[in-house]
Amino acid sequence: QVQLVESGGGLVQAGGSLRLSCAASGRTFSSYAMAWFRQAPGKEREFITAINWSGGNTYYADSMKGRFTISRDNAKNTVYLQMDNLKPEDTAVYYCAADTNILQVRTGRGDYWGQGTQVTVSS
């Protein structure tokens, strides 16, 4: 069982940066692949990026590559999402997800989800 809590969201000007964190409970964090998704009101959750258990493999949606960066610190049971050059269309609730199967987590079928953190980008 894994519980995830996102933090680091807020209001930022277009062109600015934020770093989101996702803290996992327990001491088995390193067993899980992790991913970030976002969801704007009335829309489906959208895949952003994923990272395997060791951090050696990362995956990005084409639209996110170059602006968003995923990383993890297994010693801290935390995964991060660095967001740069933010745009108003990035406004959404950002969620992290976890699963032992990276294919599951990349396709939005991860077993564990956080509650989300709001990111609002003003123009």
Short mmCIF file of N, CA and C in Angstrom, two decimals:
data_model
loop_
_atom_site.label_atom_id
_atom_site.label_comp_id
_atom_site.label_asym_id
_atom_site.label_seq_id
_atom_site.Cartn_x
_atom_site.Cartn_y
_atom_site.Cartn_z
N GLN A 1 0.84 -1.18 0.00
CA GLN A 1 0.00 0.00 0.00
C GLN A 1 0.88 1.24 0.00
N VAL A 2 0.53 2.18 -0.88
CA VAL A 2 1.26 3.43 -1.00
C VAL A 2 0.27 4.58 -0.92
N GLN A 3 0.62 5.60 -0.17
CA GLN A 3 -0.15 6.84 -0.13
C GLN A 3 0.74 7.96 -0.65
N LEU A 4 0.16 8.80 -1.50
CA LEU A 4 0.91 9.86 -2.17
C LEU A 4 0.30 11.21 -1.85
N VAL A 5 1.15 12.19 -1.59
CA VAL A 5 0.72 13.55 -1.29
C VAL A 5 1.52 14.52 -2.12
N GLU A 6 0.83 15.26 -3.00
CA GLU A 6 1.48 16.26 -3.82
C GLU A 6 1.55 17.59 -3.09
N SER A 7 2.56 18.37 -3.42
CA SER A 7 2.69 19.72 -2.87
C SER A 7 3.51 20.56 -3.84
N GLY A 8 3.52 21.86 -3.61
CA GLY A 8 4.33 22.76 -4.40
C GLY A 8 3.59 23.56 -5.44
N GLY A 9 2.30 23.32 -5.59
CA GLY A 9 1.52 24.10 -6.53
C GLY A 9 1.29 25.51 -6.04
N GLY A 10 0.73 26.32 -6.91
CA GLY A 10 0.44 27.70 -6.57
C GLY A 10 0.19 28.53 -7.79
N LEU A 11 0.24 29.83 -7.60
CA LEU A 11 0.03 30.80 -8.66
C LEU A 11 1.37 31.30 -9.16
N VAL A 12 1.54 31.29 -10.47
CA VAL A 12 2.80 31.71 -11.06
C VAL A 12 2.51 32.48 -12.34
N GLN A 13 3.37 33.44 -12.63
CA GLN A 13 3.26 34.21 -13.87
C GLN A 13 3.72 33.38 -15.05
N ALA A 14 3.12 33.61 -16.21
CA ALA A 14 3.57 32.94 -17.42
C ALA A 14 5.06 33.16 -17.61
N GLY A 15 5.74 32.09 -17.99
CA GLY A 15 7.19 32.13 -18.12
C GLY A 15 7.94 31.74 -16.87
N GLY A 16 7.24 31.62 -15.76
CA GLY A 16 7.87 31.27 -14.51
C GLY A 16 8.03 29.77 -14.34
N SER A 17 8.49 29.39 -13.15
CA SER A 17 8.79 27.99 -12.85
C SER A 17 8.19 27.58 -11.52
N LEU A 18 7.90 26.30 -11.40
CA LEU A 18 7.51 25.68 -10.15
C LEU A 18 8.14 24.31 -10.08
N ARG A 19 8.37 23.84 -8.87
CA ARG A 19 8.75 22.45 -8.66
C ARG A 19 7.74 21.79 -7.74
N LEU A 20 7.08 20.78 -8.26
CA LEU A 20 6.13 20.01 -7.49
C LEU A 20 6.82 18.82 -6.84
N SER A 21 6.31 18.43 -5.69
CA SER A 21 6.81 17.26 -4.99
C SER A 21 5.68 16.28 -4.75
N CYS A 22 6.01 15.01 -4.74
CA CYS A 22 5.07 13.95 -4.41
C CYS A 22 5.74 13.06 -3.39
N ALA A 23 5.26 13.11 -2.17
CA ALA A 23 5.83 12.33 -1.08
C ALA A 23 5.02 11.05 -0.89
N ALA A 24 5.71 9.95 -0.81
CA ALA A 24 5.09 8.64 -0.66
C ALA A 24 5.27 8.12 0.75
N SER A 25 4.26 7.43 1.23
CA SER A 25 4.33 6.80 2.54
C SER A 25 5.08 5.48 2.45
N GLY A 26 5.44 4.96 3.60
CA GLY A 26 6.09 3.67 3.67
C GLY A 26 7.56 3.73 3.31
N ARG A 27 8.13 2.55 3.24
CA ARG A 27 9.56 2.44 2.97
C ARG A 27 9.86 1.58 1.76
N THR A 28 8.86 1.43 0.88
CA THR A 28 9.02 0.64 -0.33
C THR A 28 8.91 1.49 -1.59
N PHE A 29 9.15 2.79 -1.46
CA PHE A 29 9.01 3.71 -2.58
C PHE A 29 9.85 3.29 -3.78
N SER A 30 11.03 2.78 -3.53
CA SER A 30 11.93 2.44 -4.63
C SER A 30 11.42 1.29 -5.48
N SER A 31 10.39 0.59 -5.05
CA SER A 31 9.82 -0.50 -5.83
C SER A 31 8.88 -0.03 -6.93
N TYR A 32 8.52 1.26 -6.93
CA TYR A 32 7.45 1.75 -7.77
C TYR A 32 7.94 2.68 -8.86
N ALA A 33 7.38 2.47 -10.05
CA ALA A 33 7.45 3.48 -11.09
C ALA A 33 6.48 4.60 -10.74
N MET A 34 6.83 5.82 -11.12
CA MET A 34 6.04 6.99 -10.77
C MET A 34 5.74 7.80 -12.02
N ALA A 35 4.65 8.54 -11.96
CA ALA A 35 4.26 9.38 -13.07
C ALA A 35 3.57 10.63 -12.58
N TRP A 36 3.57 11.64 -13.43
CA TRP A 36 2.81 12.86 -13.21
C TRP A 36 1.76 13.01 -14.30
N PHE A 37 0.57 13.40 -13.88
CA PHE A 37 -0.54 13.72 -14.77
C PHE A 37 -1.09 15.08 -14.37
N ARG A 38 -1.90 15.64 -15.25
CA ARG A 38 -2.62 16.84 -14.89
C ARG A 38 -4.03 16.76 -15.45
N GLN A 39 -4.91 17.53 -14.83
CA GLN A 39 -6.31 17.54 -15.24
C GLN A 39 -6.88 18.94 -15.09
N ALA A 40 -7.32 19.49 -16.20
CA ALA A 40 -8.03 20.75 -16.20
C ALA A 40 -9.52 20.48 -16.01
N PRO A 41 -10.27 21.46 -15.53
CA PRO A 41 -11.69 21.24 -15.29
C PRO A 41 -12.43 20.74 -16.53
N GLY A 42 -13.21 19.68 -16.35
CA GLY A 42 -14.00 19.14 -17.44
C GLY A 42 -13.23 18.30 -18.43
N LYS A 43 -11.95 18.05 -18.19
CA LYS A 43 -11.13 17.30 -19.12
C LYS A 43 -10.57 16.04 -18.48
N GLU A 44 -10.16 15.11 -19.33
CA GLU A 44 -9.51 13.90 -18.85
C GLU A 44 -8.12 14.21 -18.32
N ARG A 45 -7.66 13.36 -17.44
CA ARG A 45 -6.29 13.47 -17.00
C ARG A 45 -5.33 13.26 -18.17
N GLU A 46 -4.28 14.04 -18.19
CA GLU A 46 -3.33 14.06 -19.28
C GLU A 46 -1.97 13.62 -18.76
N PHE A 47 -1.35 12.70 -19.46
CA PHE A 47 -0.03 12.23 -19.08
C PHE A 47 1.01 13.31 -19.31
N ILE A 48 1.91 13.46 -18.35
CA ILE A 48 3.01 14.40 -18.47
C ILE A 48 4.33 13.67 -18.62
N THR A 49 4.65 12.84 -17.64
CA THR A 49 5.96 12.22 -17.60
C THR A 49 5.94 11.05 -16.62
N ALA A 50 6.87 10.13 -16.79
CA ALA A 50 7.00 8.98 -15.90
C ALA A 50 8.46 8.64 -15.70
N ILE A 51 8.74 7.91 -14.64
CA ILE A 51 10.10 7.52 -14.30
C ILE A 51 10.07 6.13 -13.69
N ASN A 52 11.05 5.31 -14.04
CA ASN A 52 11.07 3.95 -13.54
C ASN A 52 11.59 3.91 -12.10
N TRP A 53 11.67 2.72 -11.56
CA TRP A 53 11.98 2.58 -10.13
C TRP A 53 13.34 3.13 -9.75
N SER A 54 14.30 3.02 -10.64
CA SER A 54 15.66 3.45 -10.33
C SER A 54 15.95 4.90 -10.74
N GLY A 55 15.08 5.47 -11.57
CA GLY A 55 15.34 6.78 -12.13
C GLY A 55 16.14 6.75 -13.42
N GLY A 56 16.51 5.57 -13.87
CA GLY A 56 17.33 5.46 -15.07
C GLY A 56 16.58 5.66 -16.37
N ASN A 57 15.28 5.48 -16.35
CA ASN A 57 14.46 5.65 -17.55
C ASN A 57 13.37 6.67 -17.28
N THR A 58 13.24 7.62 -18.18
CA THR A 58 12.18 8.62 -18.08
C THR A 58 11.42 8.68 -19.39
N TYR A 59 10.17 9.12 -19.30
CA TYR A 59 9.28 9.21 -20.44
C TYR A 59 8.52 10.52 -20.35
N TYR A 60 8.32 11.16 -21.50
CA TYR A 60 7.65 12.44 -21.53
C TYR A 60 6.64 12.51 -22.65
N ALA A 61 5.51 13.14 -22.38
CA ALA A 61 4.64 13.55 -23.46
C ALA A 61 5.38 14.56 -24.32
N ASP A 62 5.17 14.49 -25.63
CA ASP A 62 5.92 15.36 -26.54
C ASP A 62 5.76 16.83 -26.20
N SER A 63 4.58 17.22 -25.79
CA SER A 63 4.33 18.62 -25.50
C SER A 63 5.03 19.09 -24.23
N MET A 64 5.44 18.18 -23.38
CA MET A 64 6.08 18.52 -22.12
C MET A 64 7.60 18.49 -22.20
N LYS A 65 8.12 17.75 -23.15
CA LYS A 65 9.56 17.56 -23.25
C LYS A 65 10.25 18.90 -23.45
N GLY A 66 11.26 19.14 -22.64
CA GLY A 66 12.01 20.37 -22.71
C GLY A 66 11.57 21.42 -21.72
N ARG A 67 10.36 21.34 -21.23
CA ARG A 67 9.85 22.28 -20.23
C ARG A 67 9.65 21.62 -18.87
N PHE A 68 9.28 20.36 -18.86
CA PHE A 68 9.02 19.64 -17.62
C PHE A 68 10.06 18.54 -17.44
N THR A 69 10.51 18.35 -16.22
CA THR A 69 11.52 17.35 -15.91
C THR A 69 11.12 16.58 -14.67
N ILE A 70 11.14 15.26 -14.77
CA ILE A 70 10.84 14.41 -13.63
C ILE A 70 12.14 13.89 -13.02
N SER A 71 12.14 13.75 -11.72
CA SER A 71 13.26 13.15 -11.01
C SER A 71 12.74 12.49 -9.74
N ARG A 72 13.57 11.68 -9.13
CA ARG A 72 13.14 11.04 -7.89
C ARG A 72 14.31 10.92 -6.93
N ASP A 73 13.97 10.89 -5.67
CA ASP A 73 14.93 10.69 -4.60
C ASP A 73 14.38 9.58 -3.73
N ASN A 74 14.84 8.38 -3.96
CA ASN A 74 14.29 7.23 -3.24
C ASN A 74 14.60 7.29 -1.75
N ALA A 75 15.70 7.91 -1.38
CA ALA A 75 16.03 8.05 0.03
C ALA A 75 15.02 8.92 0.76
N LYS A 76 14.38 9.84 0.03
CA LYS A 76 13.38 10.72 0.61
C LYS A 76 11.95 10.30 0.27
N ASN A 77 11.80 9.19 -0.43
CA ASN A 77 10.48 8.71 -0.86
C ASN A 77 9.71 9.80 -1.61
N THR A 78 10.39 10.49 -2.49
CA THR A 78 9.80 11.65 -3.15
C THR A 78 10.13 11.67 -4.63
N VAL A 79 9.14 12.03 -5.43
CA VAL A 79 9.34 12.30 -6.84
C VAL A 79 9.03 13.77 -7.09
N TYR A 80 9.74 14.37 -8.04
CA TYR A 80 9.62 15.79 -8.31
C TYR A 80 9.21 16.03 -9.75
N LEU A 81 8.55 17.15 -9.96
CA LEU A 81 8.26 17.63 -11.30
C LEU A 81 8.71 19.08 -11.38
N GLN A 82 9.79 19.32 -12.09
CA GLN A 82 10.27 20.66 -12.34
C GLN A 82 9.57 21.19 -13.58
N MET A 83 8.91 22.33 -13.45
CA MET A 83 8.15 22.92 -14.54
C MET A 83 8.73 24.30 -14.84
N ASP A 84 9.17 24.47 -16.07
CA ASP A 84 9.78 25.73 -16.50
C ASP A 84 9.00 26.32 -17.67
N ASN A 85 9.16 27.61 -17.86
CA ASN A 85 8.49 28.32 -18.95
C ASN A 85 7.00 28.00 -18.97
N LEU A 86 6.37 28.17 -17.84
CA LEU A 86 4.96 27.82 -17.71
C LEU A 86 4.09 28.74 -18.55
N LYS A 87 3.00 28.16 -19.04
CA LYS A 87 2.06 28.86 -19.89
C LYS A 87 0.67 28.79 -19.27
N PRO A 88 -0.21 29.73 -19.60
CA PRO A 88 -1.56 29.68 -19.04
C PRO A 88 -2.26 28.34 -19.28
N GLU A 89 -2.01 27.70 -20.40
CA GLU A 89 -2.64 26.42 -20.68
C GLU A 89 -2.12 25.29 -19.81
N ASP A 90 -1.09 25.54 -19.02
CA ASP A 90 -0.61 24.57 -18.04
C ASP A 90 -1.45 24.57 -16.77
N THR A 91 -2.36 25.50 -16.64
CA THR A 91 -3.21 25.57 -15.47
C THR A 91 -4.03 24.29 -15.33
N ALA A 92 -3.91 23.63 -14.19
CA ALA A 92 -4.57 22.35 -13.97
C ALA A 92 -4.28 21.89 -12.55
N VAL A 93 -4.95 20.82 -12.16
CA VAL A 93 -4.56 20.09 -10.96
C VAL A 93 -3.56 19.03 -11.38
N TYR A 94 -2.45 18.97 -10.69
CA TYR A 94 -1.38 18.04 -11.02
C TYR A 94 -1.37 16.90 -10.02
N TYR A 95 -1.33 15.68 -10.55
CA TYR A 95 -1.39 14.48 -9.75
C TYR A 95 -0.15 13.62 -9.96
N CYS A 96 0.27 12.94 -8.92
CA CYS A 96 1.26 11.89 -9.10
C CYS A 96 0.59 10.54 -8.94
N ALA A 97 1.20 9.54 -9.55
CA ALA A 97 0.67 8.19 -9.53
C ALA A 97 1.83 7.21 -9.37
N ALA A 98 1.51 6.03 -8.84
CA ALA A 98 2.52 5.01 -8.61
C ALA A 98 1.99 3.64 -8.96
N ASP A 99 2.88 2.79 -9.43
CA ASP A 99 2.55 1.40 -9.71
C ASP A 99 3.85 0.63 -9.85
N THR A 100 3.81 -0.64 -9.55
CA THR A 100 4.98 -1.47 -9.77
C THR A 100 5.23 -1.72 -11.25
N ASN A 101 4.22 -1.47 -12.08
CA ASN A 101 4.28 -1.69 -13.52
C ASN A 101 4.33 -0.34 -14.21
N ILE A 102 5.42 -0.02 -14.87
CA ILE A 102 5.56 1.30 -15.46
C ILE A 102 4.58 1.50 -16.61
N LEU A 103 4.23 0.45 -17.33
CA LEU A 103 3.25 0.59 -18.39
C LEU A 103 1.90 1.01 -17.81
N GLN A 104 1.53 0.41 -16.71
CA GLN A 104 0.27 0.78 -16.07
C GLN A 104 0.27 2.24 -15.65
N VAL A 105 1.33 2.67 -15.03
CA VAL A 105 1.35 4.04 -14.52
C VAL A 105 1.42 5.05 -15.67
N ARG A 106 2.10 4.72 -16.75
CA ARG A 106 2.21 5.63 -17.89
C ARG A 106 0.88 5.81 -18.61
N THR A 107 0.04 4.82 -18.57
CA THR A 107 -1.24 4.86 -19.27
C THR A 107 -2.40 5.27 -18.37
N GLY A 108 -2.09 5.79 -17.20
CA GLY A 108 -3.13 6.28 -16.31
C GLY A 108 -3.84 5.21 -15.51
N ARG A 109 -3.24 4.03 -15.44
CA ARG A 109 -3.87 2.92 -14.74
C ARG A 109 -3.07 2.51 -13.50
N GLY A 110 -2.33 3.43 -12.95
CA GLY A 110 -1.58 3.15 -11.74
C GLY A 110 -2.49 2.83 -10.57
N ASP A 111 -1.98 2.03 -9.66
CA ASP A 111 -2.77 1.62 -8.52
C ASP A 111 -2.97 2.73 -7.49
N TYR A 112 -2.06 3.69 -7.46
CA TYR A 112 -2.08 4.69 -6.39
C TYR A 112 -2.01 6.08 -6.97
N TRP A 113 -2.83 6.97 -6.40
CA TRP A 113 -2.91 8.36 -6.83
C TRP A 113 -2.92 9.30 -5.64
N GLY A 114 -2.29 10.45 -5.80
CA GLY A 114 -2.39 11.49 -4.81
C GLY A 114 -3.66 12.31 -4.99
N GLN A 115 -3.84 13.28 -4.10
CA GLN A 115 -5.02 14.13 -4.13
C GLN A 115 -4.90 15.30 -5.10
N GLY A 116 -3.70 15.60 -5.54
CA GLY A 116 -3.47 16.65 -6.50
C GLY A 116 -3.08 17.97 -5.85
N THR A 117 -2.39 18.79 -6.63
CA THR A 117 -2.04 20.14 -6.22
C THR A 117 -2.33 21.09 -7.37
N GLN A 118 -2.94 22.22 -7.05
CA GLN A 118 -3.37 23.17 -8.07
C GLN A 118 -2.21 24.01 -8.55
N VAL A 119 -2.09 24.12 -9.86
CA VAL A 119 -1.16 25.03 -10.50
C VAL A 119 -1.95 26.00 -11.35
N THR A 120 -1.78 27.28 -11.12
CA THR A 120 -2.46 28.31 -11.89
C THR A 120 -1.41 29.24 -12.48
N VAL A 121 -1.45 29.39 -13.79
CA VAL A 121 -0.49 30.22 -14.51
C VAL A 121 -1.24 31.41 -15.09
N SER A 122 -0.85 32.59 -14.69
CA SER A 122 -1.49 33.81 -15.16
C SER A 122 -0.73 34.37 -16.36
N SER A 123 -1.46 35.03 -17.23
CA SER A 123 -0.85 35.61 -18.43
C SER A 123 -0.46 37.05 -18.21
#
